[in-house]
Amino acid sequence: MTSTSPFVTRRLGAFLAALALIASMAFSPVVSAQTPVASPVSGEAPTPTLPVTVTDSSGAEVTVTDVSRIVTLNGDITETVFALGLGGNVVADDVSALYPPEAAALPKIGYQRELNAEGILSFEPTVVIGDEEAGPPEVIQQLRDAGIPVVIVSSDTTSIYGPVDEIRQVGQALGIPAEGDALATTLETQLQEAEALAATASSKPRVAFLYIRGQGTQMIAGSGTSADLVIAAAGGINAGADSGIQGYAPITPEALVAAAPDVILVMQAGLASVGGVEGLLAIPGVSQTPAGESGNVVAFEDLYLLGFGPRLGEAVHDLTLALHPDLDGAPINPQWQGTDVAVEASPAASPSASPAS
Amino acid sequence: MSLPGRIRTTIARIRYSAASIGRRISVGAGHAPYALLLALLVAAFLLNVGIGAVSVAPNQVIVIIARHLDAHLQALPGWEAVVDAGSRLGTFPPGAWMRDWLAVDVTRQQDAVIWTIRLPRVLMGAVAGAGLAVSGAALQGIFRNPLADPGLIGVSSGAALGAVTAIVLNVTVLGIWTLPVFAFVAGLLVTSLVYLIARHDGRTEVVTLLLAGVAISAVIGAGVGLLITRATDQQIRTVTFWTMGSLGGTLWNQIWIVALVTAVGIALVIRSGQALNLLVLGEREARHLGVHVERTRTLLMFTTAAMTGVSVAFTGAIGFVGLVVPHLVRLWLGPDHRRLLPCAALMGASLLLIADLVSRTIVQPLELPIGVVTSLIGGPFFLWLLIRTRRQQGGWA
């Protein structure tokens, strides 16, 4: 995995999480009832100042004159638009847009990397907005040729602060720069506070992020991944990266022993897919690590931890507390974490998503 | 067998084959198949342009296309004169009902869907389908093998290697053209490699060529597998979509390239139709009848490689068309290449368009990969045909 770029690997976790959720949603209608209720920033929809001209990541000057019908191309952008209060204007989004529930319920345009132009145009968008993950490039070009303003925001995928600038660009492109700035500043402050909090911790635990999807897919996150950024921001050492792994590598007993994690970090759907903590410890090599011996497993809801949207600051704060039990403080969103997943009818515990059980 | 004896047998065999070919030709009546296939193609074309996630009425389609054509043709000197002359001949369109029918409003969205999305896509489908089908027919002819398709001479596996390399190593030097250029160049390189390996003492031998193609494709498959182990899940997803093909992202400036290569290619192949007919009798016999076997084979191999390579480069690997369409035409019209090749072009174009129509309407506004549709519909249909033919004729013609 030496040549994989951080750009691609950074979102792998989020994408895989989204896929698994989609799969489980298809088979369990109760999901939406369990998904924590969204709390978009404010009740009132802001009034955009239009037209606005922005230069997007491709260097193209895009003039947006109307944001009454928005199509969003990626999950994190969708979440941002909703958080900015313009969720009511979104007419369709991609299949990885699973939060907030209102976004998940919208008509789908396909998967962010395999879009098709006519499907998007059929929703009669006045503006299409996405990040650099959206593609293929020919389809983006077709939308532009069709005269639709397409804004592709640039994203710094090597920094935990990447989403801050992304939010600002979304705000500018949709004619609500003040709201964008406010949300971006909130996120930036939350991230700084979380890092400051992490700095006061007495220890720096070695954390292995395991990406698990049943028996078939079990990987450990190395450097250049989104999990790596989150762990570092929360005051941990990414044990996978520290033992020389780049990108995601299959879990082997050797890899785990070399990583020697004090804490194992997993996503809730992944944990459920192997039947909870017990199943996780049964993966060869896991119980031989320090984390496995002490049963120190931390689980977060998939998109909360790795969605890299406006909730990232809260997620890093909560992860910091989870990794450092000695720190004082209460998690902001306790409903999106915890290892108690397998017994209850969690989405991923449905038969389709857990081939192991 | 003595030499005169051998010559006698050969001549007898030629007479027999020529007679049987003649019989087959007289069975299919004149130009009827061309007219039928052309009608099928036009119907498929109209359906494809008219149907999709965004609804556009037929009169709106006509208005949109006419407006764009007019706007483009205005650049030509003399176009105004033509329009003037036309208007002097009488009002157009004739008849009040037609004028009323065409006096229709078109939204900007409908205009964009027809002109920037559906038309390029439909044209690409037709051109790629024709190129793949003719390539398949030509290769089945030069290898005298019913299983031959563009995969056999390494162009498909080479293109796949080029595409996967571009995807997995994140090469973006040529922007939007990176993947097509990589796929096309790699396809041609691998075909050349197969050819060079099979070439010996100024000639190639069919069996060596086939086996070299199979072996190199296997090696290349391993290379693709090796690259995939280094890929992220997102890249693997992109690779998977590429291997199943899609006409979705077709842009106007891609059409011209594919259309040019395919048109020249089909013309070259059709010109060799008679040579392919004689090759059916055997290499030696064809040579005695004045066919430059070696030259024909080399020419057709690289022509088909270029045609397949250029369409695969832009649409991804669309399976089954190159293999099946020639057989369908042969079942219907017999094995005369002079008729088989142009008919395969028309039928390949039509069938790919129909497959694309299914792929983009069955789950709209989402799309299925077109390769899934061609195989899902084409496979069972072909099997049915195979079984039926065996029952009726006691074997494969």
XYZ file of C-alpha atoms in Angstrom, chain B residues 4 19 31 49 101 159 218 260 289 296:
10
model
C -1.502 -33.383 -58.875
C -20.690 -23.000 -54.356
C -30.538 -5.333 -49.706
C -32.368 10.048 -27.550
C -46.320 20.594 -33.345
C -6.215 -1.720 -22.021
C -2.763 -14.401 -18.266
C -12.632 8.618 -36.868
C -5.970 -17.639 -54.820
C -4.062 -9.224 -44.410
